[in-house]
Coordinates of C-alpha atoms and ligand atoms in Angstrom, one line a residue:
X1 CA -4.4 -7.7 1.2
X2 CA -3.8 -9.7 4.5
X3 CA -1.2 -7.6 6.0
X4 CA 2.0 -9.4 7.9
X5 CA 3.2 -6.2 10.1
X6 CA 3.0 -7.3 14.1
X7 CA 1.8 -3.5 15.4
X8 CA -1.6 -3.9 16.2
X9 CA -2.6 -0.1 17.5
X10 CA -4.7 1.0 20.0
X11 CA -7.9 2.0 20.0
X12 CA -8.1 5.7 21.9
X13 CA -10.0 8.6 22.8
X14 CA -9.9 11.4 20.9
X15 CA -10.3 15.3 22.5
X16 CA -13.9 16.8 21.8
X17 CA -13.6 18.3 17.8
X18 CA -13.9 21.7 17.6
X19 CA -14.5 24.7 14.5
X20 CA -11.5 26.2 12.8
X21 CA -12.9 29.6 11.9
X22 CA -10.5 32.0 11.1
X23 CA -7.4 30.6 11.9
X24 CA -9.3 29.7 15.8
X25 CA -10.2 26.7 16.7
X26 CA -13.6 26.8 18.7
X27 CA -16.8 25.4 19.9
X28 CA -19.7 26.0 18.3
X29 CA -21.8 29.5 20.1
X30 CA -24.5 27.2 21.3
X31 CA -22.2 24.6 23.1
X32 CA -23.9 22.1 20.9
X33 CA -21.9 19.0 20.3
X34 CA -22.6 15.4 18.2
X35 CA -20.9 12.1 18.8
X36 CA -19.1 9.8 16.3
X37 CA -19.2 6.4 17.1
X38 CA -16.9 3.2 16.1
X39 CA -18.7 1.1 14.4
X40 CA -16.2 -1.7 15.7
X41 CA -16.9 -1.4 19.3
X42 CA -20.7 0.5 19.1
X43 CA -19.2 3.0 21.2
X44 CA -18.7 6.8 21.6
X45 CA -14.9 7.5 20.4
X46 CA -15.4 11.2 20.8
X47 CA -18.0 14.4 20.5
X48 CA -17.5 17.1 17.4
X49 CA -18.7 20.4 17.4
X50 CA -22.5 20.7 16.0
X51 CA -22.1 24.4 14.0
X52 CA -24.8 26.7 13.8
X53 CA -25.5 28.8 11.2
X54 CA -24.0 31.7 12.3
X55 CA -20.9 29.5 12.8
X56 CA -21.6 28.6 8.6
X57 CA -21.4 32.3 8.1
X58 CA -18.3 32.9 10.4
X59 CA -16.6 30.6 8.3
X60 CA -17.2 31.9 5.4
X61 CA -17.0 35.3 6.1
X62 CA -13.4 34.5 7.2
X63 CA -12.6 32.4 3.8
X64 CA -13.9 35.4 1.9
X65 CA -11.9 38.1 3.8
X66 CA -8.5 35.8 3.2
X67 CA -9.6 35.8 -0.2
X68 CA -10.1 39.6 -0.6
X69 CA -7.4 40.9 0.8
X70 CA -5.4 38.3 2.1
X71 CA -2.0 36.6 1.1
X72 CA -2.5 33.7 -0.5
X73 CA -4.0 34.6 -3.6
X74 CA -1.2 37.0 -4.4
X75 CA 1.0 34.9 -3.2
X76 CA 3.4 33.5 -6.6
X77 CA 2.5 30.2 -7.1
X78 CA 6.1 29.0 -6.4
X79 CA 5.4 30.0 -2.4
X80 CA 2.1 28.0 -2.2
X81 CA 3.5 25.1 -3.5
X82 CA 6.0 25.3 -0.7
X83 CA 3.1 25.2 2.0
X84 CA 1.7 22.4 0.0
X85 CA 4.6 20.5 -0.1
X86 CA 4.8 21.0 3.9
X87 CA 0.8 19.9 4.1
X88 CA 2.0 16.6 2.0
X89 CA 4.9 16.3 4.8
X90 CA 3.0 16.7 7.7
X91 CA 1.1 14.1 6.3
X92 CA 3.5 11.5 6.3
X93 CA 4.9 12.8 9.6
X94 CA 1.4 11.5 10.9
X95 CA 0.3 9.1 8.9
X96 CA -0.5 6.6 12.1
X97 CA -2.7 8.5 13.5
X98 CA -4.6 9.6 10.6
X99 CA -5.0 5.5 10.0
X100 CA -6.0 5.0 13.5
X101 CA -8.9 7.9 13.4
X102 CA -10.3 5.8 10.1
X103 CA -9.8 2.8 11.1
X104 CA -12.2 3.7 14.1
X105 CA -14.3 5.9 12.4
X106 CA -14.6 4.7 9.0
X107 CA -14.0 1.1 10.0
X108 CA -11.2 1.1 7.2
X109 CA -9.1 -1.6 8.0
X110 CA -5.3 0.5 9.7
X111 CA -2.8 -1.6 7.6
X112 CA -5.1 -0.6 4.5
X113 CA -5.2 3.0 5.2
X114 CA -1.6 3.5 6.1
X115 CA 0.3 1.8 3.0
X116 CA -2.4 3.1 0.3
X117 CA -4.8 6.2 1.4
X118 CA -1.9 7.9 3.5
X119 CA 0.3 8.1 0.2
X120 CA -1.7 9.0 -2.0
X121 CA -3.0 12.2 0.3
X122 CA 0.6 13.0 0.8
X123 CA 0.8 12.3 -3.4
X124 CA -2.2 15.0 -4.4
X125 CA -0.7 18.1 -2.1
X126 CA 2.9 17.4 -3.8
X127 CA 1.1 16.6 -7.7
X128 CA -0.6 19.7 -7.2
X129 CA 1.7 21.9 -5.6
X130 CA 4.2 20.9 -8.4
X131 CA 1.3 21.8 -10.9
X132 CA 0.6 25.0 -9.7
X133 CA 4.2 26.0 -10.3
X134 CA 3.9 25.8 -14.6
X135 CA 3.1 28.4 -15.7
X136 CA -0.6 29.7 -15.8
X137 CA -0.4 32.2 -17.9
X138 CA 0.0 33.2 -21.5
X139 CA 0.6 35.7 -23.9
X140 CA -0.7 36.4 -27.5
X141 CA -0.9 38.3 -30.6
X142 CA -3.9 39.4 -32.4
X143 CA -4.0 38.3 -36.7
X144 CA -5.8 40.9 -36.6
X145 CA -4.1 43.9 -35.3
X146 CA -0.4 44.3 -35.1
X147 CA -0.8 46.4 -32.2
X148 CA -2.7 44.2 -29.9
X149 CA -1.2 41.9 -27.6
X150 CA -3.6 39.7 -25.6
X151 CA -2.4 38.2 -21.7
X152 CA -4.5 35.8 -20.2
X153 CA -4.1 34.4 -16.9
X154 CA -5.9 31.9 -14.6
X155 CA -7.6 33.2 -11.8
X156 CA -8.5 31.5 -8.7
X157 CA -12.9 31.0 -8.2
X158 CA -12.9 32.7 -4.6
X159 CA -14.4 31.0 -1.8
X160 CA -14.8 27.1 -2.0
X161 CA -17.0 25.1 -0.4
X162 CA -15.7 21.5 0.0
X163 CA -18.6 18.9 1.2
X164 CA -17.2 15.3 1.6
X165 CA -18.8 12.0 2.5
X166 CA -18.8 9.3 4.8
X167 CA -16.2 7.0 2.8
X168 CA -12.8 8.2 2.5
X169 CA -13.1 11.3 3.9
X170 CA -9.6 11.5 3.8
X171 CA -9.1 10.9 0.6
X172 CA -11.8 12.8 -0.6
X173 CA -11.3 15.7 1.2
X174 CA -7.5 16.1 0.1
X175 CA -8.5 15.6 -3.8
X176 CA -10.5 18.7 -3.2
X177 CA -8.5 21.1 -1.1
X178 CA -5.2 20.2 -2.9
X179 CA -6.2 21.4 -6.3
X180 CA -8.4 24.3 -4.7
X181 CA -5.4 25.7 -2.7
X182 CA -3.0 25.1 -5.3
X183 CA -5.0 27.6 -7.5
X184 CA -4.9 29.9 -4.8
X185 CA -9.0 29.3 -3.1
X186 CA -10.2 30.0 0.2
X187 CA -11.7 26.7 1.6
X188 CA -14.8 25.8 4.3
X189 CA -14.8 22.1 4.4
X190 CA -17.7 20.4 5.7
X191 CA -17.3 16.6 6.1
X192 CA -19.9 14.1 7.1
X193 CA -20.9 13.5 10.4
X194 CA -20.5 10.1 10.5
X195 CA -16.5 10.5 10.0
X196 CA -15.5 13.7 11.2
X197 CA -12.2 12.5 12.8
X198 CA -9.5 13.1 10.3
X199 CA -11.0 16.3 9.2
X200 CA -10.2 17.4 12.0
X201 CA -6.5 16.7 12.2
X202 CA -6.3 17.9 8.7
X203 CA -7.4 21.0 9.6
X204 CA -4.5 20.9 12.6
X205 CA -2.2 20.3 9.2
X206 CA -2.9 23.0 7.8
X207 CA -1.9 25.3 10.7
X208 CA 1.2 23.7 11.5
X209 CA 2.1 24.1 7.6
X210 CA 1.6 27.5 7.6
X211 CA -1.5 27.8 5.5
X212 CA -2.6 31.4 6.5
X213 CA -5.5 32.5 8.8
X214 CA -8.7 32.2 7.1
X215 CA -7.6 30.5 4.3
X216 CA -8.5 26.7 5.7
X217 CA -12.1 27.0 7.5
X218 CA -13.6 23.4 9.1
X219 CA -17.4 23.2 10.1
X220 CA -18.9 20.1 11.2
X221 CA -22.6 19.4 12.0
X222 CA -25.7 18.3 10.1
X223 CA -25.0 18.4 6.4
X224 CA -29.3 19.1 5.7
X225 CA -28.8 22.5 7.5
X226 CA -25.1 23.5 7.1
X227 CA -24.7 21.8 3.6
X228 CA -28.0 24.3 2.3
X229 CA -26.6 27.3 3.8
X230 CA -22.8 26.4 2.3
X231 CA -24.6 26.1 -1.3
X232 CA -26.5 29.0 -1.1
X233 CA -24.4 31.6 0.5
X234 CA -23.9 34.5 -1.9
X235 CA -19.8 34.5 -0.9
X236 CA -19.0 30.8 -1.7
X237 CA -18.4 30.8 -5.3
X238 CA -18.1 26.7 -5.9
X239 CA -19.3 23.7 -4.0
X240 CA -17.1 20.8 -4.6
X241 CA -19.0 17.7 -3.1
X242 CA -18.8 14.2 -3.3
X243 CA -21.6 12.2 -1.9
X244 CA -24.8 10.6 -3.4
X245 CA -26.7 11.6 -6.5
X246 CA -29.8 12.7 -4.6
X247 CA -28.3 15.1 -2.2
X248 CA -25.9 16.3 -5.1
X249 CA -29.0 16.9 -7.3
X250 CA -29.7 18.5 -4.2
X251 CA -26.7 21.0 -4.4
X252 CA -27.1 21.4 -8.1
X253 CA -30.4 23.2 -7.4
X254 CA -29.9 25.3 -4.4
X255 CA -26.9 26.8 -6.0
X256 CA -28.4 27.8 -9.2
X257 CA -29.7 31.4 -8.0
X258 CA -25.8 32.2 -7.1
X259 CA -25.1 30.3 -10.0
X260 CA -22.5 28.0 -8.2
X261 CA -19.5 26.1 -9.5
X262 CA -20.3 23.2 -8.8
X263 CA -18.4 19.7 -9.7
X264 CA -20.5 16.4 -8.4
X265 CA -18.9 12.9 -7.8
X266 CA -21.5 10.8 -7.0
X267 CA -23.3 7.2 -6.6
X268 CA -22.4 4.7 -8.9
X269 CA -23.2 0.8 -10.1
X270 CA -19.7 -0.3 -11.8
X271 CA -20.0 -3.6 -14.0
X272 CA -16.7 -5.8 -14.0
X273 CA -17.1 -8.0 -17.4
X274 CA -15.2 -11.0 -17.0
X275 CA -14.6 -12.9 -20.4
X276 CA -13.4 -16.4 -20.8
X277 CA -10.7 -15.5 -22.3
X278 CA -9.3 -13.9 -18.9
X279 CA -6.9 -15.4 -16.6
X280 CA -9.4 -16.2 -14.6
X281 CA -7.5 -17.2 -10.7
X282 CA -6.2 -13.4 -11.4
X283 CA -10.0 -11.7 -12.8
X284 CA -11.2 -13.3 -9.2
X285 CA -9.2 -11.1 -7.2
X286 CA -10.0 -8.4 -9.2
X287 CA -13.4 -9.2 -8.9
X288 CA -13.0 -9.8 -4.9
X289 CA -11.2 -7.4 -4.1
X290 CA -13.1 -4.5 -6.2
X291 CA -16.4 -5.1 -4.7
X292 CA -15.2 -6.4 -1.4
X293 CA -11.9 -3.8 -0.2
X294 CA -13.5 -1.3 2.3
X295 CA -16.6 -3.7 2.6
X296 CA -17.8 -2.5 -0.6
X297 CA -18.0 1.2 0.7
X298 CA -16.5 2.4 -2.3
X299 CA -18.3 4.6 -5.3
X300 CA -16.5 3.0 -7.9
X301 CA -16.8 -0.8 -6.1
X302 CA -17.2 -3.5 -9.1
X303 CA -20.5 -3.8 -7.6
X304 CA -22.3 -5.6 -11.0
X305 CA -20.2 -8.5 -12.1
X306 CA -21.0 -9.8 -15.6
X307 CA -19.3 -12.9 -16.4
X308 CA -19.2 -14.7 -20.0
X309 CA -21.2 -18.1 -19.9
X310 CA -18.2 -20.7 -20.8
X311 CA -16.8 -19.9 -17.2
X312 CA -19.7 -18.8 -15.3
X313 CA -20.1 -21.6 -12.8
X314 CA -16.0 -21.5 -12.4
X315 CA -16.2 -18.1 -11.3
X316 CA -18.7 -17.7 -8.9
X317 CA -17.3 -20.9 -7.2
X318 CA -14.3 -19.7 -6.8
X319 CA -15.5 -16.4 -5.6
X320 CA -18.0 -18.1 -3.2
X321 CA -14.7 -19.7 -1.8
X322 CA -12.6 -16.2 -1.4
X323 CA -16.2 -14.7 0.5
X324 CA -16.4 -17.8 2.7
X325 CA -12.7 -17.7 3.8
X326 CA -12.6 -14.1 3.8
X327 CA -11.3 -12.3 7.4
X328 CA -13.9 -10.4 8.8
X329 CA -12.7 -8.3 12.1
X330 CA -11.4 -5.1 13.5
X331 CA -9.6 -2.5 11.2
X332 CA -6.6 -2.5 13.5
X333 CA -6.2 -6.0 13.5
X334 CA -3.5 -6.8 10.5
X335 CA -4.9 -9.8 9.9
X336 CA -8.4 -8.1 9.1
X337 CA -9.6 -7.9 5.8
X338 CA -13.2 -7.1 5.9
X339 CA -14.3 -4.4 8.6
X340 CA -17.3 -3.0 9.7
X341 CA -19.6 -1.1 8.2
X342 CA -19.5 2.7 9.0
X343 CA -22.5 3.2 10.8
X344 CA -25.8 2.0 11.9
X345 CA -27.9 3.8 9.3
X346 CA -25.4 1.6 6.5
X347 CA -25.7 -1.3 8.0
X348 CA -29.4 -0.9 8.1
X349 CA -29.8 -0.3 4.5
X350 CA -27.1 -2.4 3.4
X351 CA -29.4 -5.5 5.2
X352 CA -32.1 -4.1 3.5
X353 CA -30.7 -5.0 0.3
X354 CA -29.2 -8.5 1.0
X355 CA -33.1 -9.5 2.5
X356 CA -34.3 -8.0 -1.1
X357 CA -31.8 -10.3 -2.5
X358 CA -32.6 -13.8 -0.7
X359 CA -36.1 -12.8 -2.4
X360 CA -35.3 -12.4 -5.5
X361 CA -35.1 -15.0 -8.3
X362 CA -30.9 -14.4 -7.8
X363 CA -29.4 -17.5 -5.8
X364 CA -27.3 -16.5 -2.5
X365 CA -24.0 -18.6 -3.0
X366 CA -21.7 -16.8 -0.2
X367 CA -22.6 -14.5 2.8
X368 CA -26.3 -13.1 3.6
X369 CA -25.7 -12.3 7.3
X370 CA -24.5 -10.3 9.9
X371 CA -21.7 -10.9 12.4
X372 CA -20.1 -9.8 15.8
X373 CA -16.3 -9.5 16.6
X374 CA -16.4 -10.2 20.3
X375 CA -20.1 -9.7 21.1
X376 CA -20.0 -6.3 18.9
X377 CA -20.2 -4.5 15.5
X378 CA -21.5 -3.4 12.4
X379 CA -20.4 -6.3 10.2
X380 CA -22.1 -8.1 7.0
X381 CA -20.3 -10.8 5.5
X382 CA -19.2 -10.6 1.9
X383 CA -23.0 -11.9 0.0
X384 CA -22.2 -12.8 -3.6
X385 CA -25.7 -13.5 -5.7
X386 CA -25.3 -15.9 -9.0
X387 CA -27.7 -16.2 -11.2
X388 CA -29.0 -12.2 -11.0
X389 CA -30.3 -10.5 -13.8
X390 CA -30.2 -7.0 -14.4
X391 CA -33.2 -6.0 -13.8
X392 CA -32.9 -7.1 -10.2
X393 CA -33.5 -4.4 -7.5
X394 CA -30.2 -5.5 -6.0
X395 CA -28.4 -5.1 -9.7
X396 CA -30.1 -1.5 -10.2
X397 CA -29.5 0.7 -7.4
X398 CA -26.5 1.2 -5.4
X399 CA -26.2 -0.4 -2.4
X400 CA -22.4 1.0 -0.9
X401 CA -22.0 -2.4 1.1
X402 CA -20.3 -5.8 0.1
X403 CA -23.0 -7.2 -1.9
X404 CA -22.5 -8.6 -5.3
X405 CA -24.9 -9.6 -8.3
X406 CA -23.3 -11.8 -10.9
X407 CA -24.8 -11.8 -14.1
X408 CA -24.2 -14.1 -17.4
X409 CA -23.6 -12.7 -20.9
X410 CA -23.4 -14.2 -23.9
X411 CA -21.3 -12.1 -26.4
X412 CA -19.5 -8.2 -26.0
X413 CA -22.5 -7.1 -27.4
X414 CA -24.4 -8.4 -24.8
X415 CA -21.8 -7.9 -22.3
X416 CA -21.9 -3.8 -23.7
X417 CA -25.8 -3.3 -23.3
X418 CA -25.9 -4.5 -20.0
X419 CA -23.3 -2.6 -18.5
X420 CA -24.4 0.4 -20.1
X421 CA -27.9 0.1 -18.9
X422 CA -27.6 2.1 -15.8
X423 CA -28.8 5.4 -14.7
X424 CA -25.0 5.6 -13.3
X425 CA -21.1 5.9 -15.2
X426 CA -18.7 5.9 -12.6
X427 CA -16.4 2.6 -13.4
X428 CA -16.7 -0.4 -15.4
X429 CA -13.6 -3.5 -15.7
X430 CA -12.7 -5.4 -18.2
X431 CA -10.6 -8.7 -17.3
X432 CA -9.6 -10.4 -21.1
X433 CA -6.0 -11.6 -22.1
X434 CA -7.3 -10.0 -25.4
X435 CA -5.9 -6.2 -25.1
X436 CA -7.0 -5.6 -28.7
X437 CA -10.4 -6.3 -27.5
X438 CA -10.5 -4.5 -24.4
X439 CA -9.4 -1.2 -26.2
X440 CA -12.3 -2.0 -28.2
X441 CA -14.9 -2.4 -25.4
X442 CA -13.5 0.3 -23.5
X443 CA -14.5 2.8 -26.2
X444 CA -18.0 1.6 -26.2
X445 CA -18.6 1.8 -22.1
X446 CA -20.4 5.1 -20.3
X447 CA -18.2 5.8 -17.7
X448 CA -15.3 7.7 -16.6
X449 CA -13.1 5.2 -15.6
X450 CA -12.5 1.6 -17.5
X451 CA -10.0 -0.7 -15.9
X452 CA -8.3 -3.5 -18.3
X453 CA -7.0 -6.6 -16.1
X454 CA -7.5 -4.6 -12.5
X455 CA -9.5 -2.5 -10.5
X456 CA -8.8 0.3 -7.8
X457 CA -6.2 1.4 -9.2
X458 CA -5.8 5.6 -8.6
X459 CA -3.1 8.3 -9.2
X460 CA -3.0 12.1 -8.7
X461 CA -2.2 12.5 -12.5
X462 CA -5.3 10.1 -13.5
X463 CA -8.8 12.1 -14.1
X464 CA -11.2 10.8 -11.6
X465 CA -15.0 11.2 -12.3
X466 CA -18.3 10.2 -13.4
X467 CA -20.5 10.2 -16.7
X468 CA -24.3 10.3 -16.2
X469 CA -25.8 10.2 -12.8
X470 CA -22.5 9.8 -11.1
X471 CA -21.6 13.3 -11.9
X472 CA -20.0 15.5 -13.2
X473 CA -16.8 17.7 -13.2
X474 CA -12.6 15.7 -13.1
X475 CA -10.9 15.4 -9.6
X476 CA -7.1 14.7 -10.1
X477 CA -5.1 15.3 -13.0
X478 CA -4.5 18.8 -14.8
X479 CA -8.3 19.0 -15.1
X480 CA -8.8 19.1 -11.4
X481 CA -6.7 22.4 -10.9
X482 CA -8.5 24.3 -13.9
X483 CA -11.8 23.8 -11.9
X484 CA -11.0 25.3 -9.2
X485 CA -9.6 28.7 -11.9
X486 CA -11.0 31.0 -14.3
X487 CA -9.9 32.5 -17.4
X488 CA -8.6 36.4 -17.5
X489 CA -8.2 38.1 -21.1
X490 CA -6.0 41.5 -20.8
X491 CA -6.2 43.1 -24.2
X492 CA -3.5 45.7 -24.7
X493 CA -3.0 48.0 -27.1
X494 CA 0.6 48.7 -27.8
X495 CA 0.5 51.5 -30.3
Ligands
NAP1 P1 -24.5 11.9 1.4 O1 -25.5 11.5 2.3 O2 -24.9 12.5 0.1 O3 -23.6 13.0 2.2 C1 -22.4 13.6 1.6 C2 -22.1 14.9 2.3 O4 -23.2 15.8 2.1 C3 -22.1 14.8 3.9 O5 -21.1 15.7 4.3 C4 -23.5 15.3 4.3 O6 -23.5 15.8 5.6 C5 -23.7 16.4 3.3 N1 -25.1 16.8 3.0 C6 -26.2 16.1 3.4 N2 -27.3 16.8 3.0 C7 -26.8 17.9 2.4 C8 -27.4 19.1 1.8 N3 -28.8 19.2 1.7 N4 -26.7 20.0 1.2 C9 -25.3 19.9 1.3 N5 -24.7 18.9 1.9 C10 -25.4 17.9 2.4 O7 -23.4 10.8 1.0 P2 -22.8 9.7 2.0 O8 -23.8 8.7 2.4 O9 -21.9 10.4 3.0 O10 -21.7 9.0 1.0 C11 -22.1 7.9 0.2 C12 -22.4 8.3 -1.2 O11 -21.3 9.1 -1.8 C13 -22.6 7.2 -2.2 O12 -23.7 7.4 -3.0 C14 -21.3 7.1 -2.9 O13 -21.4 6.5 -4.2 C15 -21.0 8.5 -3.0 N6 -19.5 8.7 -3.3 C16 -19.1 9.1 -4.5 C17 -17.8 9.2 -4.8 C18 -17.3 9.6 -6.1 O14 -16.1 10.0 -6.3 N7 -18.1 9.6 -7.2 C19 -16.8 8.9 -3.8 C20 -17.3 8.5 -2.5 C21 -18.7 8.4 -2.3 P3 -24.0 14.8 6.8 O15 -23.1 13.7 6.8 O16 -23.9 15.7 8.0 O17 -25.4 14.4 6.4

């Protein structure tokens, strides 16, 4: 992923982040305001409004009044689409400086962002606008009764809440408010405050696209105070939130009295089985790369790596090798391939781990410490653990930083029950030259994605989602717009 392009950006300040309530862009009524940092430099890139409550309730007042009587759930599908297909244009248009605000926020690396997260942004608002121009709607006859002809129609939900986290909030955000829009939702988006930055010019998207007042509402502040309010308000009809499988439970609860919509991507622990049969230079990479692109900051990272015994020792080493070599430095530096971690608190927990590690019966073969670009910085070096068992504390739990356990199996049945013993069903790999045998495994692993010979590999038209304690509910694909709908019967009596 070492990237050859010459334009190194520059790092910037960005104007204070402000509320879009109501088509207005404002502070929040108490002044209050919040910092993000870089976690690159350890310094202040700019401040973001902190929302108050009322400022919660603004918003979705406002999303609830474009709802009611505004245009854009009347408006015919074929007319949204149009604004989408603007949104996805707009997009593109800026895709530089939505790489430079992760980059410095996220601490994604800029080359990374640009040639891979940008697209497929741009990708979900044009999938989904295209999807929301079939046809919805159908039209029946009753067996039973000549007379009796039977419409139904998809409705949109109403008001949706979209609550995004720390990693790819991009990416994240636009899976949501793409399908929701398409459908014809309101939206208040609440992103994390770690990584507010490209919220905030998406919200300036959706202006400039034409996306009607109301209809696009962005708060930013604490997500313990804000988040609660957003789930329990009696006008939001769904929460869409990605994020971790406590705070999601979280969600689950507080919106049971309004009985919520509710779809949950959350945590995960995603083995990669490696058998001997693979080619194994090219199961390395996948391997690498899958726990290691984004410094492991990914849900769905490979971050359990089960490896047949015959070419245990073969893999690790060579892995070992790619973790030593790796290029650790700052996201707008093409030749980075390893940036820092998002923010203090990570980095924190993420050392944590690797100290829980080095006293474990696992063996640290690459990584284990900390570093500094020029005196500064939230980086961890790529730690790769051999001989881990699954029981490990570092195998169990997620840890949402570039640390890997890799753990020896025997036989697929082997190879089965430990990847399926997890609380979590997010990803899983399977790297074999044996396709016959992959189909065969794949069938037998809990989780909601299985990738055959790769890894991080996404599209607009592909299902994302978790089994078990990753979650619940599809973003992308076909099944992604119906959540965000509801189902209308119009029984008519033609006699
Ligand atoms: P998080 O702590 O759960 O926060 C996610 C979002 O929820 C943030 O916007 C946060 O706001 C908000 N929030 C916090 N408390 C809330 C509450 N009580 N009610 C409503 N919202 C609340 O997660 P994170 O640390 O940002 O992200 C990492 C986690 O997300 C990992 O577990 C990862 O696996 C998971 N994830 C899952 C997927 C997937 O597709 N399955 C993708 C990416 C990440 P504040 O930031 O203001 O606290």
């Amino acid at each position: 992923m070492v990237q050859q392009s010459a334009h190194i950006p520059q790092r910037k300040r960005f104007p204070r982040g402000q509320l879009l309530i109501d088509g207005q862009w404002r502070d929040a009524s108490d002044g209050a305001t919040l910092p993000t940092l870089d976690p690159t430099t350890e310094e202040t890139i700019t401040e973001f409004a902190k929302a108050t409550i009322g400022d919660v309730d603004a918003a979705v007042q406002a999303a609830r009044t474009a709802f009611e009587t505004g245009a854009w759930p009347r408006m015919h599908h074929e007319a949204r689409a149009r604004v989408l297909f603007r949104v996805a244009d707009l997009l593109d248009e800026r895709a530089e400086d939505f790489a430079l605000r992760e980059a410095m926020d996220m601490g994604m690396p800029y080359r990374d962002f640009v040639d891979i997260i940008m697209p497929h942004c741009a990708g979900l608002f044009r999938f989904f606008g295209g999807l929301a121009m079939h046809a919805m709607d159908g039209a029946y006859r009753s067996s039973y009764d000549p007379h009796t002809r039977i419409l139904t129609r998809r409705e949109p939900l109403g008001v949706v809440a979209a609550i995004t986290p720390f990693n790819f909030p991009l990416a994240l955000t636009c899976s949501k408010v793409a399908p929701a829009l398409a459908a014809g939702n309101t939206i208040v988006h609440k992103p994390a405050s770690d990584t507010p930055l490209t919220a905030l010019a998406l919200a300036q998207v959706m202006l400039d696209a034409g996306v009607p007042e109301g209809v696009y509402n962005l708060i930013t502040g604490p997500g313990g105070t804000l988040g609660d309010t957003l789930v329990k308000h009696s006008l939001v009809d769904k929460v869409a939130f990605t994020g971790s499988t406590a705070v999601g439970q979280n969600i689950i609860r507080n919106g049971a009295d309004t009985l919520k919509h509710t779809t949950t991507e959350l945590g995960g622990k995603s083995p990669n089985l490696i058998f001997a049969d693979a080619d194994i230079d090219a199961a390395v990479q996948v391997a690498f790369w899958g726990i290691f692109w984004n410094k492991g900051e990914v849900c769905v990272a490979s971050s359990r790596l089960l490896v047949e015994r015959p070419v245990y020792d073969e893999v690790v080493e060579k892995l070992a090798r790619m973790a030593q070599a790796a290029v650790l430095g700052d996201p707008l530096d093409p030749q980075t391939q390893v940036g820092p971690i998002a923010s203090r608190a990570e980095f924190d927990k993420v050392r944590q781990y690797v100290e829980a590690g080095k006293t474990s019966t696992a063996r640290l073969v690459a990584g284990g410490g900390t570093r500094k670009i020029n005196g500064k910085g939230l980086f961890i070096e790529p730690t790769i653990f051999s001989d881990a068992t699954n029981d490990l504390k570092i195998s169990r739990e997620e840890i949402f930083g570039p640390v890997l356990p890799v753990i020896p199996f025997d036989n697929d049945d082997e190879a089965v029950r430990i990847a399926n013993d997890t609380p979590y069903g997010l990803a899983s790999g399977i790297q074999t030259r044996n396709l016959a045998r992959a189909l065969r495994l794949a069938d037998r692993i809990n989780a909601g994605t299985v990738w055959i010979n790769t890894w991080h590999k996404y599209h607009p038209n592909g299902p994302f989602g978790g089994y078990k304690m990753s979650g619940y509910g599809r973003e992308q694909g076909a099944e992604a717009l119906e959540s965000y709908t509801q189902h209308k019967s119009i029984w008519a009596n033609i006699a």
